[in-house]
Coordinates of C-alpha atoms in Angstrom, one line a residue:
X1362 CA 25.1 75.4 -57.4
X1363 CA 28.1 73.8 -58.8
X1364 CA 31.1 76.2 -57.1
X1365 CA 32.1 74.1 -54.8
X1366 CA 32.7 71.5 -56.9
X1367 CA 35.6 70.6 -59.3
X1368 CA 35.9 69.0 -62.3
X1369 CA 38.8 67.6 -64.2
X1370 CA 38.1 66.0 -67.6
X1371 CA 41.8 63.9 -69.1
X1372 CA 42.0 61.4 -71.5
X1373 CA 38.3 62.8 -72.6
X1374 CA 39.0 66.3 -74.2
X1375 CA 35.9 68.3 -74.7
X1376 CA 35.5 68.0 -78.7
X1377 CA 36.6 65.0 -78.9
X1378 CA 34.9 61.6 -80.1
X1379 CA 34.9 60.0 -77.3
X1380 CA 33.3 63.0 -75.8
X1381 CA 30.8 63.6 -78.3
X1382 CA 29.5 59.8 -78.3
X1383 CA 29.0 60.4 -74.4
X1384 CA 27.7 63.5 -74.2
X1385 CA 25.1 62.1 -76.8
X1386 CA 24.3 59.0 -74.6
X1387 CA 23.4 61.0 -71.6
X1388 CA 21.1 63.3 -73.7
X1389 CA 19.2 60.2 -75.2
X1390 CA 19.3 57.8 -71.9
X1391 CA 18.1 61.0 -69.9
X1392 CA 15.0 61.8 -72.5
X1393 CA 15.1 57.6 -72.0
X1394 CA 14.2 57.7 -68.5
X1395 CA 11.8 60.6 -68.7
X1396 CA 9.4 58.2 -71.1
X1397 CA 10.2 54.5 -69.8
X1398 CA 7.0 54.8 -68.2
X1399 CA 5.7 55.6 -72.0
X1400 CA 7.3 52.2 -73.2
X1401 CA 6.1 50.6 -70.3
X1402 CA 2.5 51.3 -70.8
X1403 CA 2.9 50.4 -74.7
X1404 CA 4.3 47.3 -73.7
X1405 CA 1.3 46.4 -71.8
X1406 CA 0.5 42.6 -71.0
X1407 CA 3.2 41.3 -73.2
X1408 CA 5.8 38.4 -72.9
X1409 CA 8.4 41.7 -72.1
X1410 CA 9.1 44.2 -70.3
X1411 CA 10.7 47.9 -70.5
X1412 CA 13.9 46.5 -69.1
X1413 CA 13.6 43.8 -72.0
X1414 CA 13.2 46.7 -74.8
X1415 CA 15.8 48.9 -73.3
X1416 CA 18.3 46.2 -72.7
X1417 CA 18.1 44.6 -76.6
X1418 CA 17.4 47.8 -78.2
X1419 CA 19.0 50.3 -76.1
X1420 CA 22.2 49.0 -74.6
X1421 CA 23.0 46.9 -77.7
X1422 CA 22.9 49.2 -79.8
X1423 CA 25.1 51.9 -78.4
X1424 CA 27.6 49.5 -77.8
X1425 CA 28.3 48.9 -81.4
X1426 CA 28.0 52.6 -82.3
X1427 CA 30.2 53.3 -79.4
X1428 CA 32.8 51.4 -81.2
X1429 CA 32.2 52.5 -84.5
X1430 CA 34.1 55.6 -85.1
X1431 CA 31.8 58.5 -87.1
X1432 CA 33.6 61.6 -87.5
X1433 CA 30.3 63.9 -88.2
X1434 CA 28.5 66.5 -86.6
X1435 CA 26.7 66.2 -83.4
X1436 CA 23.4 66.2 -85.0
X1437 CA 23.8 63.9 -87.4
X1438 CA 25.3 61.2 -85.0
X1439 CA 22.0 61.3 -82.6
X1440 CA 19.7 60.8 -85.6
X1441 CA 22.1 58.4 -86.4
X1442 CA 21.9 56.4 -82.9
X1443 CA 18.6 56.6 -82.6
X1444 CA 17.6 55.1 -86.0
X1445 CA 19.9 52.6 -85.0
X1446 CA 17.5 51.7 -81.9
X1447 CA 14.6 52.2 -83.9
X1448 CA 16.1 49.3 -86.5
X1449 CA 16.4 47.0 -83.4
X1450 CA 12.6 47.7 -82.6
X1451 CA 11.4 47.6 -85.8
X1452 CA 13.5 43.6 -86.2
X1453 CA 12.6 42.5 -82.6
X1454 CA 9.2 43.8 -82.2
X1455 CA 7.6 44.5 -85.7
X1456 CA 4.1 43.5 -84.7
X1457 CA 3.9 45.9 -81.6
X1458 CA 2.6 49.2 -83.4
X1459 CA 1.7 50.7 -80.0
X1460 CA 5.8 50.3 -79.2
X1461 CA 6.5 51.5 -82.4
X1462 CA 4.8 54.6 -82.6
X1463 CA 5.8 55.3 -78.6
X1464 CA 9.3 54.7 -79.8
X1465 CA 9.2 57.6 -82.8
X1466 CA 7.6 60.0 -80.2
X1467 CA 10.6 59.8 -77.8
X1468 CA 12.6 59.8 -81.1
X1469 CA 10.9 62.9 -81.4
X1470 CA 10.9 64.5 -78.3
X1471 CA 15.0 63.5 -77.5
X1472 CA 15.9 65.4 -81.0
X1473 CA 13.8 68.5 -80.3
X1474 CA 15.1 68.6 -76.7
X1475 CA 18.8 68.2 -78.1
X1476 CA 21.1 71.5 -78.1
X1477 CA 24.5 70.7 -79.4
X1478 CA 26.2 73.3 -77.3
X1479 CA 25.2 72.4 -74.5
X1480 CA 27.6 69.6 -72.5
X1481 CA 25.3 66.8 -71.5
X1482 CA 28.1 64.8 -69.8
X1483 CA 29.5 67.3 -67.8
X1484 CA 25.8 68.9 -66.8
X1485 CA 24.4 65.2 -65.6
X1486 CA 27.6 64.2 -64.7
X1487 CA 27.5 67.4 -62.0
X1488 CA 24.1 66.8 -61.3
X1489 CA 24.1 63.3 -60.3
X1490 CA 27.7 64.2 -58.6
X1491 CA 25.9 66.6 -56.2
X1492 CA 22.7 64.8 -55.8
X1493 CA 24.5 61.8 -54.3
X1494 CA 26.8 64.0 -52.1
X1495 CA 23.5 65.7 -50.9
X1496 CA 21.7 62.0 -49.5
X1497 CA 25.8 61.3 -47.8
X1498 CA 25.7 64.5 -45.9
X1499 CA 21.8 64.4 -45.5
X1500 CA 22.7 60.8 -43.5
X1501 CA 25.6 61.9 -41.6
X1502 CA 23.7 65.4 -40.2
X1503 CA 20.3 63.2 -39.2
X1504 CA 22.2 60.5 -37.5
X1505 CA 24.6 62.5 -35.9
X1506 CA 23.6 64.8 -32.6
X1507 CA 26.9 66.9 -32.7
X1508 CA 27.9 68.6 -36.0
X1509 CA 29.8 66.3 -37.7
X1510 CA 31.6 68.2 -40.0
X1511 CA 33.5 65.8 -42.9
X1512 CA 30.4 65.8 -44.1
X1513 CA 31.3 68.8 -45.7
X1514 CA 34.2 67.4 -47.8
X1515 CA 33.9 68.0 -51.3
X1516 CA 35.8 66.0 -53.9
X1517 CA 37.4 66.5 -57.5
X1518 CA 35.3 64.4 -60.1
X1519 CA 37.7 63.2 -63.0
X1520 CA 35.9 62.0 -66.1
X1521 CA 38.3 59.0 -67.6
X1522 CA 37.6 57.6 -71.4
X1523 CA 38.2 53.8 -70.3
X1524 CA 37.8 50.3 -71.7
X1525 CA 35.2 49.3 -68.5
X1526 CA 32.4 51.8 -66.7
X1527 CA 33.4 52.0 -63.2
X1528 CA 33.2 54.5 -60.6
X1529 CA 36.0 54.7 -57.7
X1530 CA 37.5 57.3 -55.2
X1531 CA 41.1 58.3 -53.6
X1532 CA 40.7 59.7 -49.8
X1533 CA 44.2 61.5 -48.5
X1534 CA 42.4 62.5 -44.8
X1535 CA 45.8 63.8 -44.1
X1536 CA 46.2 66.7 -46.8
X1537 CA 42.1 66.5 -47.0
X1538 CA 42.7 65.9 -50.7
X1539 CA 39.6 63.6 -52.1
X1540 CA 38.8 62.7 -56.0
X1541 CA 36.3 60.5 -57.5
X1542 CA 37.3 58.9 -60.7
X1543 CA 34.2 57.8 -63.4
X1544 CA 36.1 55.8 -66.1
X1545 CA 33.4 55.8 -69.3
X1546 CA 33.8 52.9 -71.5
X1547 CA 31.9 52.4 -74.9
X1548 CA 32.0 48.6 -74.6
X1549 CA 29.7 48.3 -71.2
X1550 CA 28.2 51.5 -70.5
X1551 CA 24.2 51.4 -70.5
X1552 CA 21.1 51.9 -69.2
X1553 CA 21.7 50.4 -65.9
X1554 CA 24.6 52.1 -65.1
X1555 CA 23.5 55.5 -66.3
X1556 CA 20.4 55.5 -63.7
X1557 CA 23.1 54.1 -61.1
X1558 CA 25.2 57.1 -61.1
X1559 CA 23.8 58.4 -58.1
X1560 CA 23.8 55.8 -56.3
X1561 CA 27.5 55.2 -57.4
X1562 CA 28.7 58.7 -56.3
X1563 CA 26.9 58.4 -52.9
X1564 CA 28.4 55.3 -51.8
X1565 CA 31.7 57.0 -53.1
X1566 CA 30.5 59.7 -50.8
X1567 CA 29.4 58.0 -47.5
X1568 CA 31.7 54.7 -47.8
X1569 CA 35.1 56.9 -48.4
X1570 CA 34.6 61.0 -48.6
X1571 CA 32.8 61.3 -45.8
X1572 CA 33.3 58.9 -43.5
X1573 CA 35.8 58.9 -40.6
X1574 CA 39.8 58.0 -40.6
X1575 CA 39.7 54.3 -41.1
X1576 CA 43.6 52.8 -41.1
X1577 CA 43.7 50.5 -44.1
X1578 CA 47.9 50.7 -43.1
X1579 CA 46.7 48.2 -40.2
X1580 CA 44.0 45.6 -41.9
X1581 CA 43.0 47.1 -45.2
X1582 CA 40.9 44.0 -46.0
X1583 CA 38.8 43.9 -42.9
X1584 CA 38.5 47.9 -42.7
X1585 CA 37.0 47.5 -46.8
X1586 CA 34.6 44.9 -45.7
X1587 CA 33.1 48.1 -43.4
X1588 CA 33.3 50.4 -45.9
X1589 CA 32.3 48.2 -49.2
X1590 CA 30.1 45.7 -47.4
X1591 CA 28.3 46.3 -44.1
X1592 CA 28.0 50.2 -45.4
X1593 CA 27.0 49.1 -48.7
X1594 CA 23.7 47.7 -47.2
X1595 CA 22.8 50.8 -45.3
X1596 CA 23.7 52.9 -49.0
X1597 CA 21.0 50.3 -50.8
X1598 CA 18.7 51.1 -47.5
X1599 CA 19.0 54.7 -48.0
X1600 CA 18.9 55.2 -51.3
X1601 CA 15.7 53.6 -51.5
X1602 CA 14.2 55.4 -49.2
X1603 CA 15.7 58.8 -50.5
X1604 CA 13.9 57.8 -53.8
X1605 CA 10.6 57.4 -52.3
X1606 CA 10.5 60.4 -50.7
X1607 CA 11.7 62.8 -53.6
X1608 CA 9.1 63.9 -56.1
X1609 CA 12.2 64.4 -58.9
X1610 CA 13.5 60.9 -58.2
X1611 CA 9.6 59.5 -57.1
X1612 CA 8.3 60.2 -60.9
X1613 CA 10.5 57.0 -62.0
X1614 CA 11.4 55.8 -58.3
X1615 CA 10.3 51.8 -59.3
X1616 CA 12.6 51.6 -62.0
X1617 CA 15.4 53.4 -60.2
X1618 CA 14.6 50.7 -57.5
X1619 CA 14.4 47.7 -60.2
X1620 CA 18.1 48.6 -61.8
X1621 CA 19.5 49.3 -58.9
X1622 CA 18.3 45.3 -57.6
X1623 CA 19.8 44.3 -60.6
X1624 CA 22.4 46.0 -60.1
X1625 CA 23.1 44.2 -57.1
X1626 CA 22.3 41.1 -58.4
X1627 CA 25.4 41.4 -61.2
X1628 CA 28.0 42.5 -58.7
X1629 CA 27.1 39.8 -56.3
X1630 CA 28.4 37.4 -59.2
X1631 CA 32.1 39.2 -58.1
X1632 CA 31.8 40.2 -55.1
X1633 CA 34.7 40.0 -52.1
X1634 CA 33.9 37.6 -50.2
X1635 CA 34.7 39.5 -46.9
X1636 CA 32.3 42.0 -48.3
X1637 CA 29.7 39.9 -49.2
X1638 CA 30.0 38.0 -45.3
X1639 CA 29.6 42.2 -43.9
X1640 CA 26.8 43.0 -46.1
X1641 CA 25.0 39.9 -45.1
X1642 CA 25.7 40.3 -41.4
X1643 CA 24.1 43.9 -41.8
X1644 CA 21.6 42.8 -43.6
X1645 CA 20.6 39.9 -40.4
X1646 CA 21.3 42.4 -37.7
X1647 CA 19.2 45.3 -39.6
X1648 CA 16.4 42.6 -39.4
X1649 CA 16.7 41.7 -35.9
X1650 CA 17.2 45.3 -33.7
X1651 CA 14.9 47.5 -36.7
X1652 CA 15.7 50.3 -38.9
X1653 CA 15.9 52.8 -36.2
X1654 CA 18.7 50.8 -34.3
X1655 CA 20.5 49.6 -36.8
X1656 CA 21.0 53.5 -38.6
X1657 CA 22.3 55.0 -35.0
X1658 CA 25.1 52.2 -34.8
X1659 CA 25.9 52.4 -38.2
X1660 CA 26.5 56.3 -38.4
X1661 CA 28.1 56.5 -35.0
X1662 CA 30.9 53.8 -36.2
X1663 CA 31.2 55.6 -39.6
X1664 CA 31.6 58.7 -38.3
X1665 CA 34.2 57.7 -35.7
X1666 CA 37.8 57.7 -36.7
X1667 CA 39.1 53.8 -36.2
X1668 CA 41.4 55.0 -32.8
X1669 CA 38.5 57.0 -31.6
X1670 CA 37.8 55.1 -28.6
X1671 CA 39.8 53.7 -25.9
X1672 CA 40.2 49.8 -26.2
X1673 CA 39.6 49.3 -29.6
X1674 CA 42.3 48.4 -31.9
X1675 CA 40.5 49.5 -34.5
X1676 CA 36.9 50.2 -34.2
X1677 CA 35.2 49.4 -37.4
X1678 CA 36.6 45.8 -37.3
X1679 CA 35.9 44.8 -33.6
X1680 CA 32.2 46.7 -34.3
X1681 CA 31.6 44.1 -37.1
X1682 CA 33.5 41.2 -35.2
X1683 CA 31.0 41.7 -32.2
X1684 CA 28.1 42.0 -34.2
X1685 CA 29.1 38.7 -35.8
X1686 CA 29.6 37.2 -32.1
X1687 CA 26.1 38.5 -31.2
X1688 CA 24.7 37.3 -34.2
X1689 CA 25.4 33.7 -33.6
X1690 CA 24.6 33.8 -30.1
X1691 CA 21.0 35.2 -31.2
X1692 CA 20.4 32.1 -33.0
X1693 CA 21.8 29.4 -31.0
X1694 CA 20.6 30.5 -27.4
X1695 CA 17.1 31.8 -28.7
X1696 CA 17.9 35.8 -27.7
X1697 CA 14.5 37.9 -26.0
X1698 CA 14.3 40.4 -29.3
X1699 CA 12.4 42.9 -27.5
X1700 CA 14.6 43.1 -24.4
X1701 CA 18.1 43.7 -26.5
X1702 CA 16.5 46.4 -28.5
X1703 CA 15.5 48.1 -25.3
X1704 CA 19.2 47.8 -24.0
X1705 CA 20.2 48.9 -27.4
X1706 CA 17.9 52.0 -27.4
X1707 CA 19.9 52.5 -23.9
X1708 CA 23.1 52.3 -25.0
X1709 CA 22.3 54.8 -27.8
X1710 CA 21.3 57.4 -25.6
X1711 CA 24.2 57.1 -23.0
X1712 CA 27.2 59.1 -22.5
X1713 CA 29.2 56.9 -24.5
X1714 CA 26.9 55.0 -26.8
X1715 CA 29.6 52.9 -28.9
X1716 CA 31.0 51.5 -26.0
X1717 CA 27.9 50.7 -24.1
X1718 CA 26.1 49.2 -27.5
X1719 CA 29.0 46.7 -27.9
X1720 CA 29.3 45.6 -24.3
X1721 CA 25.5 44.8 -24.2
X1722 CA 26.5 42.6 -27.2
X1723 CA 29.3 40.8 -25.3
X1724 CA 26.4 40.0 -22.6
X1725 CA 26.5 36.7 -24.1

């Protein structure tokens, strides 16, 4: 399953602390996930929520123990985390026996299910890796007619011990060299960007892996506001829908769906602004010509390299420059909604479908 994909590990030697605290995090917030639906059901009618319990007893905690250096053996320092979460518990929500007892049954279950030779980081890690290169390629190969084949790339995963959690990728087209980089930091890493990781790795996927030759050399903003805005949308649209149709990811699929909104909600707070302005214009125009519509385009441009196509300086950026133009026009001359998805169902099927899409948006 895994040989055709690579995995470097610096700055994070197998063995080492850094390692071992992470490798233990993924263990517990995977056992985590398996039994929110446990904590959920404890929880009941209450004042809070799952997301409440997880966030102040949870993420809290393995912050602190993530920065409190305890040279001991692998078993000891899960018991150790996890009685630190049951502490939290126990001082935020004494009087909730029903939590309690849910609690020391995942306690339980997450230290009967632990094996300390087995490499939790680099398993999940790999896992969560393939699954969101899977949903990129499954998108290109259903939107595309012909074989499209850098769908196909694969990419060198590099885990990075790091003072922030982030996930980012190099693309060199040119010597078809690609690496994704997940810096792990102890200070921010939780819940929510644990269940994220797929997600994370797909838009990696779709946005830079697998996409076509956009030249950043020419406008590297306005390109990014394709890549990081417009086809950050369609990533959020997909995803969902990938979730609710796949019994592994369906079992916990609402709270996938709720951290991944509030995931959304906390980058929005420092977002570009040129990528905010393209995710909202995809958001408007997925509204206005439908799912169906709005998927075709989006894939077609994607997929094309940015010199593709005769009279285009650089197709991504006069695709979302139209749209904009079309856009406006929709609301200040009161635009027939039916008759342009018709001409944009038209333009889809023709011989040249990028071309003929934008023209019928320069109608106006």
């Amino acid at each position: 399953m895994l040989r055709n994909f690579v995995k470097i590990i610096t700055n994070m030697e197998s063995g080492s602390y850094r390692h071992r605290v992470f490798n233990i995090y993924f263990h517990v917030l995977e056992c985590l996930l398996k039994h929110l639906g446990d904590i959920d059901k404890a929880v009941g009618e209450n004042k809070y929520d799952c997301y409440k319990i997880v966030e102040d007893c949870y993420d809290g905690t393995m912050r602190i123990f993530g920065e409190t250096k305890l040279e001991d053996n692998e078993y000891r320092l899960i018991n150790d985390l996890l009685e630190r979460i049951q502490g939290s518990l126990i001082h935020r929500y004494n009087e909730d026996k029903e939590l309690l007892t849910t609690y020391e049954n995942i306690k339980e279950y997450t230290i009967g299910k632990f094996d300390p030779n087995i490499d939790y980081l680099e398993l999940i890690t790999n896992e969560f890796n393939l699954l969101g290169k899977g949903i990129s390629q499954s998108c290109y190969e259903t939107h595309r007619t012909i074989k499209y084949k850098q769908a196909q790339r694969c990419a060198y995963l590099e885990l990075i011990a790091a003072s922030e959690t982030k996930v980012s990728s190099i693309s060199n087209r040119a010597k078809e060299l690609y690496k994704i980089n997940l810096n792990l930091g102890t200070a921010d890493f939780d819940f929510l960007r644990y269940i994220n990781l797929p997600f994370y790795f797909f838009h990696e996927y779709m946005s830079h892996i697998h996409s076509a030759k956009f030249n950043r050399h020419v406008n590297s903003n306005s390109i990014s506001a394709f890549e990081d805005g417009w086809l950050l949308f369609t990533e959020e649209k997909k995803y969902e829908k990938y979730i609710k149709n796949r019994p592994y990811l369906r079992a916990h699929g609402c709270y996938r769906e709720k951290y991944l909104r509030k995931h959304f909600q906390l980058a929005n707070k420092n977002i570009n602004r040129k990528h905010e302005d393209a995710y909202n214009l995809a958001e408007s125009f997925f509204e206005k010509v439908g799912i169906e519509i709005f998927f075709e385009i989006t894939f077609l441009i994607a997929s094309h390299d940015f010199n593709s196509i005769t009279n285009f300086t650089i197709l991504q950026v006069d695709f979302l420059y139209w749209v904009r133009v079309w856009n406006e026009s929709y609301y200040k001359d009161d635009l027939d909604e039916n008759i342009y998805k018709e001409l944009f169902m038209d333009a889809l099927k023709s011989d040249n479908p990028i071309t003929d899409f934008i023209e019928v948006m320069k109608m106006n």
